[in-house]
Short mmCIF file of N, CA, C and O in Angstrom, two decimals:
data_model
loop_
_atom_site.label_atom_id
_atom_site.label_comp_id
_atom_site.label_asym_id
_atom_site.label_seq_id
_atom_site.Cartn_x
_atom_site.Cartn_y
_atom_site.Cartn_z
N GLN A 1 0.82 -1.19 0.00
CA GLN A 1 0.00 0.00 0.00
C GLN A 1 0.86 1.25 0.00
O GLN A 1 1.93 1.27 0.63
N VAL A 2 0.40 2.25 -0.72
CA VAL A 2 1.04 3.55 -0.76
C VAL A 2 0.00 4.59 -0.38
O VAL A 2 -1.13 4.58 -0.90
N GLN A 3 0.37 5.47 0.51
CA GLN A 3 -0.50 6.57 0.91
C GLN A 3 0.11 7.88 0.44
O GLN A 3 1.31 8.09 0.54
N LEU A 4 -0.74 8.76 -0.07
CA LEU A 4 -0.30 10.03 -0.61
C LEU A 4 -1.06 11.17 0.06
O LEU A 4 -2.28 11.11 0.17
N VAL A 5 -0.33 12.17 0.48
CA VAL A 5 -0.92 13.35 1.10
C VAL A 5 -0.43 14.57 0.34
O VAL A 5 0.77 14.82 0.25
N GLU A 6 -1.37 15.34 -0.21
CA GLU A 6 -1.05 16.50 -1.02
C GLU A 6 -1.28 17.78 -0.24
O GLU A 6 -2.13 17.84 0.65
N ALA A 7 -0.54 18.80 -0.62
CA ALA A 7 -0.69 20.10 0.01
C ALA A 7 -0.20 21.18 -0.95
O ALA A 7 0.51 20.88 -1.92
N GLY A 8 -0.56 22.41 -0.68
CA GLY A 8 -0.02 23.54 -1.41
C GLY A 8 -0.99 24.25 -2.34
O GLY A 8 -0.63 25.29 -2.91
N GLY A 9 -2.18 23.73 -2.51
CA GLY A 9 -3.15 24.40 -3.36
C GLY A 9 -3.62 25.70 -2.74
O GLY A 9 -3.43 25.96 -1.56
N GLY A 10 -4.26 26.52 -3.56
CA GLY A 10 -4.77 27.78 -3.08
C GLY A 10 -5.15 28.70 -4.21
O GLY A 10 -5.26 28.28 -5.37
N LEU A 11 -5.34 29.95 -3.86
CA LEU A 11 -5.73 30.99 -4.81
C LEU A 11 -4.54 31.90 -5.07
O LEU A 11 -3.92 32.42 -4.13
N VAL A 12 -4.21 32.08 -6.35
CA VAL A 12 -3.10 32.95 -6.73
C VAL A 12 -3.52 33.82 -7.90
O VAL A 12 -4.47 33.51 -8.63
N GLN A 13 -2.80 34.91 -8.09
CA GLN A 13 -3.04 35.80 -9.21
C GLN A 13 -2.36 35.26 -10.47
O GLN A 13 -1.34 34.56 -10.40
N ALA A 14 -2.93 35.58 -11.62
CA ALA A 14 -2.29 35.22 -12.88
C ALA A 14 -0.87 35.77 -12.91
O ALA A 14 -0.62 36.91 -12.52
N GLY A 15 0.04 34.94 -13.40
CA GLY A 15 1.45 35.31 -13.41
C GLY A 15 2.20 34.92 -12.16
O GLY A 15 3.43 35.00 -12.13
N GLY A 16 1.49 34.49 -11.14
CA GLY A 16 2.11 34.11 -9.90
C GLY A 16 2.60 32.68 -9.89
O GLY A 16 2.56 31.98 -10.91
N SER A 17 3.05 32.24 -8.72
CA SER A 17 3.64 30.92 -8.57
C SER A 17 3.02 30.19 -7.40
O SER A 17 2.51 30.80 -6.45
N LEU A 18 3.10 28.88 -7.47
CA LEU A 18 2.59 28.03 -6.41
C LEU A 18 3.37 26.73 -6.45
O LEU A 18 3.73 26.26 -7.53
N ARG A 19 3.61 26.14 -5.29
CA ARG A 19 4.29 24.86 -5.23
C ARG A 19 3.41 23.84 -4.52
O ARG A 19 3.01 24.04 -3.38
N LEU A 20 3.14 22.75 -5.22
CA LEU A 20 2.39 21.65 -4.66
C LEU A 20 3.34 20.58 -4.16
O LEU A 20 4.42 20.39 -4.71
N SER A 21 2.93 19.86 -3.13
CA SER A 21 3.73 18.77 -2.62
C SER A 21 2.89 17.51 -2.51
O SER A 21 1.68 17.57 -2.31
N CYS A 22 3.54 16.38 -2.66
CA CYS A 22 2.92 15.07 -2.54
C CYS A 22 3.83 14.22 -1.68
O CYS A 22 4.90 13.80 -2.13
N ALA A 23 3.42 13.97 -0.46
CA ALA A 23 4.20 13.17 0.48
C ALA A 23 3.71 11.73 0.45
O ALA A 23 2.52 11.47 0.66
N ALA A 24 4.61 10.81 0.20
CA ALA A 24 4.28 9.40 0.09
C ALA A 24 4.73 8.63 1.32
O ALA A 24 5.77 8.93 1.92
N SER A 25 3.95 7.63 1.67
CA SER A 25 4.32 6.73 2.75
C SER A 25 3.84 5.33 2.41
O SER A 25 3.06 5.13 1.48
N GLY A 26 4.30 4.34 3.16
CA GLY A 26 3.96 2.96 2.89
C GLY A 26 5.07 2.26 2.14
O GLY A 26 6.24 2.38 2.49
N SER A 27 4.70 1.56 1.07
CA SER A 27 5.66 0.79 0.28
C SER A 27 6.35 1.68 -0.74
O SER A 27 6.15 1.55 -1.95
N ILE A 28 7.18 2.56 -0.24
CA ILE A 28 7.84 3.56 -1.10
C ILE A 28 8.69 2.89 -2.18
O ILE A 28 8.71 3.35 -3.33
N ARG A 29 9.37 1.83 -1.83
CA ARG A 29 10.28 1.18 -2.77
C ARG A 29 9.56 0.56 -3.96
O ARG A 29 10.19 0.26 -4.96
N SER A 30 8.25 0.38 -3.87
CA SER A 30 7.49 -0.23 -4.95
C SER A 30 7.04 0.77 -6.01
O SER A 30 6.51 0.37 -7.04
N ILE A 31 7.24 2.05 -5.78
CA ILE A 31 6.76 3.08 -6.69
C ILE A 31 7.64 3.14 -7.94
O ILE A 31 8.86 3.26 -7.85
N VAL A 32 6.98 3.06 -9.10
CA VAL A 32 7.67 3.17 -10.38
C VAL A 32 7.77 4.63 -10.80
O VAL A 32 8.83 5.09 -11.25
N TYR A 33 6.66 5.36 -10.68
CA TYR A 33 6.68 6.78 -10.98
C TYR A 33 5.58 7.48 -10.21
O TYR A 33 4.62 6.85 -9.76
N ILE A 34 5.71 8.77 -10.07
CA ILE A 34 4.67 9.62 -9.51
C ILE A 34 4.33 10.68 -10.54
O ILE A 34 5.22 11.29 -11.14
N GLY A 35 3.04 10.88 -10.74
CA GLY A 35 2.58 11.89 -11.67
C GLY A 35 1.62 12.86 -11.03
O GLY A 35 0.99 12.55 -10.01
N TRP A 36 1.54 14.03 -11.61
CA TRP A 36 0.53 15.01 -11.26
C TRP A 36 -0.49 15.09 -12.38
O TRP A 36 -0.12 15.25 -13.55
N HIS A 37 -1.75 14.94 -12.04
CA HIS A 37 -2.86 15.13 -12.97
C HIS A 37 -3.66 16.34 -12.54
O HIS A 37 -3.61 16.76 -11.39
N ARG A 38 -4.43 16.88 -13.47
CA ARG A 38 -5.36 17.94 -13.13
C ARG A 38 -6.64 17.77 -13.92
O ARG A 38 -6.65 17.21 -15.02
N GLN A 39 -7.72 18.25 -13.34
CA GLN A 39 -9.01 18.20 -14.00
C GLN A 39 -9.81 19.44 -13.64
O GLN A 39 -10.01 19.74 -12.47
N ALA A 40 -10.24 20.15 -14.67
CA ALA A 40 -11.08 21.32 -14.51
C ALA A 40 -12.50 20.96 -14.91
O ALA A 40 -12.72 20.04 -15.71
N PRO A 41 -13.49 21.68 -14.38
CA PRO A 41 -14.88 21.41 -14.77
C PRO A 41 -15.07 21.49 -16.28
O PRO A 41 -14.61 22.44 -16.92
N GLY A 42 -15.72 20.48 -16.85
CA GLY A 42 -15.98 20.46 -18.27
C GLY A 42 -14.81 20.01 -19.13
O GLY A 42 -14.93 20.03 -20.36
N LYS A 43 -13.71 19.63 -18.52
CA LYS A 43 -12.55 19.20 -19.27
C LYS A 43 -12.12 17.80 -18.83
O LYS A 43 -12.42 17.36 -17.72
N GLN A 44 -11.41 17.13 -19.72
CA GLN A 44 -10.87 15.81 -19.39
C GLN A 44 -9.70 15.92 -18.43
O GLN A 44 -9.01 16.94 -18.37
N ARG A 45 -9.50 14.86 -17.67
CA ARG A 45 -8.34 14.81 -16.80
C ARG A 45 -7.07 14.79 -17.64
O ARG A 45 -6.98 14.07 -18.64
N GLU A 46 -6.11 15.56 -17.24
CA GLU A 46 -4.89 15.76 -18.00
C GLU A 46 -3.68 15.38 -17.17
O GLU A 46 -3.56 15.77 -16.00
N LEU A 47 -2.78 14.63 -17.77
CA LEU A 47 -1.50 14.34 -17.13
C LEU A 47 -0.59 15.54 -17.30
O LEU A 47 -0.28 15.94 -18.43
N VAL A 48 -0.14 16.09 -16.19
CA VAL A 48 0.64 17.32 -16.21
C VAL A 48 2.13 17.04 -16.26
O VAL A 48 2.87 17.61 -17.06
N ALA A 49 2.59 16.17 -15.38
CA ALA A 49 4.02 15.89 -15.28
C ALA A 49 4.22 14.57 -14.56
O ALA A 49 3.38 14.15 -13.77
N THR A 50 5.35 13.92 -14.83
CA THR A 50 5.69 12.68 -14.14
C THR A 50 7.16 12.71 -13.76
O THR A 50 7.98 13.39 -14.38
N ILE A 51 7.49 11.93 -12.74
CA ILE A 51 8.88 11.71 -12.37
C ILE A 51 9.01 10.24 -11.97
O ILE A 51 8.21 9.73 -11.20
N THR A 52 10.01 9.57 -12.52
CA THR A 52 10.22 8.16 -12.23
C THR A 52 11.08 7.99 -10.99
O THR A 52 11.66 8.95 -10.46
N SER A 53 11.17 6.75 -10.53
CA SER A 53 12.02 6.46 -9.39
C SER A 53 13.48 6.74 -9.69
O SER A 53 14.28 6.90 -8.76
N GLN A 54 13.84 6.80 -10.96
CA GLN A 54 15.19 7.12 -11.38
C GLN A 54 15.42 8.62 -11.55
O GLN A 54 16.55 9.04 -11.81
N GLY A 55 14.36 9.42 -11.45
CA GLY A 55 14.48 10.85 -11.57
C GLY A 55 14.20 11.41 -12.95
O GLY A 55 14.35 12.62 -13.17
N MET A 56 13.78 10.58 -13.89
CA MET A 56 13.43 11.05 -15.23
C MET A 56 12.08 11.75 -15.19
O MET A 56 11.16 11.30 -14.52
N THR A 57 11.95 12.84 -15.94
CA THR A 57 10.74 13.65 -15.91
C THR A 57 10.12 13.81 -17.29
O THR A 57 10.81 13.76 -18.31
N THR A 58 8.80 14.00 -17.31
CA THR A 58 8.07 14.34 -18.52
C THR A 58 7.07 15.43 -18.19
O THR A 58 6.65 15.58 -17.03
N TYR A 59 6.65 16.18 -19.23
CA TYR A 59 5.71 17.28 -19.05
C TYR A 59 4.72 17.32 -20.19
O TYR A 59 5.04 17.00 -21.33
N ALA A 60 3.51 17.76 -19.87
CA ALA A 60 2.55 18.07 -20.91
C ALA A 60 3.00 19.33 -21.64
O ALA A 60 3.62 20.22 -21.06
N ASP A 61 2.67 19.39 -22.94
CA ASP A 61 3.07 20.55 -23.72
C ASP A 61 2.53 21.86 -23.13
O ASP A 61 3.18 22.90 -23.23
N SER A 62 1.36 21.79 -22.53
CA SER A 62 0.72 22.99 -22.02
C SER A 62 1.45 23.62 -20.84
O SER A 62 1.21 24.79 -20.51
N VAL A 63 2.34 22.87 -20.20
CA VAL A 63 3.03 23.39 -19.01
C VAL A 63 4.54 23.44 -19.17
O VAL A 63 5.23 23.92 -18.26
N LYS A 64 5.06 22.97 -20.28
CA LYS A 64 6.50 22.98 -20.49
C LYS A 64 7.05 24.40 -20.40
O LYS A 64 6.49 25.33 -20.97
N GLY A 65 8.13 24.54 -19.68
CA GLY A 65 8.75 25.84 -19.49
C GLY A 65 8.18 26.62 -18.33
O GLY A 65 8.76 27.64 -17.94
N ARG A 66 7.06 26.18 -17.78
CA ARG A 66 6.43 26.87 -16.65
C ARG A 66 6.41 26.03 -15.38
O ARG A 66 6.54 26.58 -14.28
N PHE A 67 6.21 24.73 -15.52
CA PHE A 67 6.12 23.84 -14.37
C PHE A 67 7.36 22.98 -14.28
O PHE A 67 7.96 22.60 -15.29
N THR A 68 7.74 22.64 -13.06
CA THR A 68 8.87 21.76 -12.82
C THR A 68 8.50 20.73 -11.76
O THR A 68 8.04 21.10 -10.67
N ILE A 69 8.69 19.46 -12.07
CA ILE A 69 8.47 18.40 -11.11
C ILE A 69 9.82 17.98 -10.54
O ILE A 69 10.81 17.87 -11.28
N SER A 70 9.87 17.74 -9.25
CA SER A 70 11.11 17.36 -8.60
C SER A 70 10.80 16.47 -7.41
O SER A 70 9.63 16.29 -7.04
N ARG A 71 11.83 15.93 -6.82
CA ARG A 71 11.64 15.06 -5.67
C ARG A 71 12.68 15.32 -4.60
O ARG A 71 13.79 15.80 -4.88
N ASP A 72 12.31 15.02 -3.38
CA ASP A 72 13.21 15.02 -2.25
C ASP A 72 13.12 13.63 -1.67
O ASP A 72 12.19 13.32 -0.91
N SER A 73 14.06 12.78 -2.03
CA SER A 73 14.00 11.38 -1.63
C SER A 73 14.07 11.21 -0.12
O SER A 73 13.44 10.31 0.45
N ALA A 74 14.82 12.06 0.55
CA ALA A 74 14.95 11.97 2.00
C ALA A 74 13.61 12.20 2.69
O ALA A 74 13.37 11.66 3.78
N LYS A 75 12.75 13.01 2.09
CA LYS A 75 11.45 13.31 2.66
C LYS A 75 10.32 12.52 2.01
O LYS A 75 9.15 12.70 2.38
N ASN A 76 10.64 11.66 1.05
CA ASN A 76 9.64 10.89 0.31
C ASN A 76 8.56 11.81 -0.26
O ASN A 76 7.37 11.50 -0.21
N THR A 77 8.98 12.91 -0.82
CA THR A 77 8.06 13.93 -1.29
C THR A 77 8.39 14.35 -2.71
O THR A 77 9.56 14.51 -3.06
N VAL A 78 7.35 14.52 -3.52
CA VAL A 78 7.46 15.04 -4.87
C VAL A 78 6.80 16.41 -4.91
O VAL A 78 5.74 16.61 -4.31
N TYR A 79 7.41 17.34 -5.62
CA TYR A 79 6.90 18.69 -5.72
C TYR A 79 6.54 19.03 -7.15
O TYR A 79 7.09 18.49 -8.10
N LEU A 80 5.60 19.93 -7.30
CA LEU A 80 5.29 20.52 -8.59
C LEU A 80 5.36 22.03 -8.43
O LEU A 80 4.48 22.64 -7.82
N GLN A 81 6.43 22.62 -8.94
CA GLN A 81 6.60 24.05 -8.92
C GLN A 81 5.91 24.64 -10.14
O GLN A 81 6.24 24.29 -11.27
N MET A 82 4.96 25.53 -9.92
CA MET A 82 4.16 26.10 -10.98
C MET A 82 4.43 27.60 -11.04
O MET A 82 4.14 28.32 -10.09
N ASN A 83 4.99 28.05 -12.15
CA ASN A 83 5.29 29.45 -12.36
C ASN A 83 4.49 29.99 -13.53
O ASN A 83 3.95 29.23 -14.33
N SER A 84 4.42 31.30 -13.62
CA SER A 84 3.69 31.97 -14.71
C SER A 84 2.29 31.39 -14.86
O SER A 84 1.84 31.07 -15.97
N LEU A 85 1.59 31.28 -13.77
CA LEU A 85 0.29 30.63 -13.77
C LEU A 85 -0.73 31.43 -14.58
O LEU A 85 -0.72 32.66 -14.59
N LYS A 86 -1.60 30.69 -15.25
CA LYS A 86 -2.65 31.25 -16.08
C LYS A 86 -4.01 30.81 -15.56
O LYS A 86 -4.11 29.77 -14.91
N PRO A 87 -5.06 31.56 -15.85
CA PRO A 87 -6.39 31.13 -15.42
C PRO A 87 -6.75 29.73 -15.90
O PRO A 87 -7.45 29.00 -15.18
N GLU A 88 -6.28 29.33 -17.07
CA GLU A 88 -6.57 28.00 -17.57
C GLU A 88 -5.86 26.89 -16.80
O GLU A 88 -6.13 25.70 -17.03
N ASP A 89 -4.96 27.24 -15.90
CA ASP A 89 -4.35 26.25 -15.02
C ASP A 89 -5.25 25.90 -13.85
O ASP A 89 -4.94 24.98 -13.09
N THR A 90 -6.34 26.62 -13.68
CA THR A 90 -7.26 26.35 -12.59
C THR A 90 -7.83 24.94 -12.71
O THR A 90 -8.38 24.57 -13.75
N ALA A 91 -7.69 24.16 -11.66
CA ALA A 91 -8.13 22.76 -11.68
C ALA A 91 -7.89 22.15 -10.32
O ALA A 91 -7.23 22.74 -9.46
N VAL A 92 -8.43 20.95 -10.14
CA VAL A 92 -8.05 20.12 -9.01
C VAL A 92 -6.84 19.30 -9.43
O VAL A 92 -6.89 18.57 -10.43
N TYR A 93 -5.76 19.43 -8.69
CA TYR A 93 -4.53 18.72 -8.98
C TYR A 93 -4.42 17.52 -8.06
O TYR A 93 -4.55 17.65 -6.83
N SER A 94 -4.16 16.35 -8.64
CA SER A 94 -4.08 15.11 -7.89
C SER A 94 -2.74 14.43 -8.12
O SER A 94 -2.24 14.40 -9.24
N CYS A 95 -2.20 13.88 -7.07
CA CYS A 95 -0.96 13.13 -7.12
C CYS A 95 -1.27 11.66 -7.33
O CYS A 95 -2.18 11.11 -6.70
N ASN A 96 -0.53 11.02 -8.22
CA ASN A 96 -0.73 9.63 -8.58
C ASN A 96 0.58 8.87 -8.47
O ASN A 96 1.58 9.27 -9.05
N ALA A 97 0.55 7.77 -7.73
CA ALA A 97 1.72 6.90 -7.60
C ALA A 97 1.43 5.58 -8.29
O ALA A 97 0.42 4.94 -8.02
N ARG A 98 2.31 5.19 -9.18
CA ARG A 98 2.17 3.95 -9.94
C ARG A 98 3.17 2.93 -9.45
O ARG A 98 4.37 3.22 -9.37
N THR A 99 2.68 1.74 -9.12
CA THR A 99 3.54 0.61 -8.81
C THR A 99 3.32 -0.46 -9.88
O THR A 99 2.49 -0.30 -10.79
N TYR A 100 4.06 -1.54 -9.80
CA TYR A 100 3.86 -2.61 -10.77
C TYR A 100 2.48 -3.24 -10.68
O TYR A 100 1.98 -3.78 -11.66
N GLY A 101 1.85 -3.16 -9.52
CA GLY A 101 0.57 -3.81 -9.32
C GLY A 101 -0.63 -2.91 -9.17
O GLY A 101 -1.76 -3.35 -9.42
N SER A 102 -0.44 -1.66 -8.77
CA SER A 102 -1.56 -0.80 -8.43
C SER A 102 -1.27 0.65 -8.74
O SER A 102 -0.12 1.03 -9.00
N THR A 103 -2.33 1.44 -8.70
CA THR A 103 -2.25 2.88 -8.83
C THR A 103 -2.90 3.50 -7.61
O THR A 103 -3.99 3.08 -7.19
N TYR A 104 -2.27 4.51 -7.03
CA TYR A 104 -2.76 5.17 -5.84
C TYR A 104 -2.92 6.65 -6.10
O TYR A 104 -2.16 7.24 -6.88
N TRP A 105 -3.90 7.24 -5.44
CA TRP A 105 -4.22 8.65 -5.63
C TRP A 105 -4.26 9.38 -4.31
O TRP A 105 -4.69 8.84 -3.29
N GLY A 106 -3.83 10.62 -4.34
CA GLY A 106 -4.02 11.51 -3.22
C GLY A 106 -5.42 12.08 -3.24
O GLY A 106 -6.25 11.77 -4.11
N GLN A 107 -5.71 12.94 -2.28
CA GLN A 107 -7.06 13.47 -2.13
C GLN A 107 -7.36 14.60 -3.10
O GLN A 107 -8.52 14.96 -3.30
N GLY A 108 -6.35 15.17 -3.71
CA GLY A 108 -6.51 16.28 -4.62
C GLY A 108 -6.44 17.61 -3.89
O GLY A 108 -6.83 17.72 -2.73
N THR A 109 -5.94 18.62 -4.58
CA THR A 109 -5.87 19.95 -4.01
C THR A 109 -6.27 20.97 -5.07
O THR A 109 -5.87 20.87 -6.23
N GLN A 110 -7.09 21.93 -4.67
CA GLN A 110 -7.63 22.91 -5.60
C GLN A 110 -6.63 24.02 -5.85
O GLN A 110 -6.10 24.63 -4.91
N VAL A 111 -6.40 24.30 -7.12
CA VAL A 111 -5.59 25.45 -7.55
C VAL A 111 -6.50 26.38 -8.34
O VAL A 111 -7.11 25.97 -9.32
N THR A 112 -6.58 27.62 -7.90
CA THR A 112 -7.40 28.61 -8.57
C THR A 112 -6.52 29.80 -8.93
O THR A 112 -5.86 30.38 -8.06
N VAL A 113 -6.52 30.16 -10.21
CA VAL A 113 -5.73 31.27 -10.71
C VAL A 113 -6.69 32.36 -11.17
O VAL A 113 -7.48 32.14 -12.09
N SER A 114 -6.63 33.50 -10.55
CA SER A 114 -7.52 34.60 -10.88
C SER A 114 -6.88 35.51 -11.92
O SER A 114 -5.66 35.67 -11.98
N SER A 115 -7.72 36.13 -12.73
CA SER A 115 -7.26 37.04 -13.77
C SER A 115 -7.46 38.48 -13.37
O SER A 115 -8.11 38.79 -12.37
#
């Protein structure tokens, strides 16, 4: 089992920055990758960024150059640094941990970007 606790959501102005965190516990060694997804009302869920257990990262085209995913292995935590935020970034952001056998989700955190 893997447990995920997310934090860092909130209300920010367009052009501002926000950092989300995803703290993992449980069977940490079983995690293959951790990803951040987001879903806004009326839109499909979107994969925003991923980071593997080896530290390799991927990004959606919509956030490249603005968002950075990183990890602190000592704290078992993955971060999503979001810069130059736009109103279209408004969504519920969820942390996802993938193992060879299962997928786990955090509770989600609301990010609202005002114009």
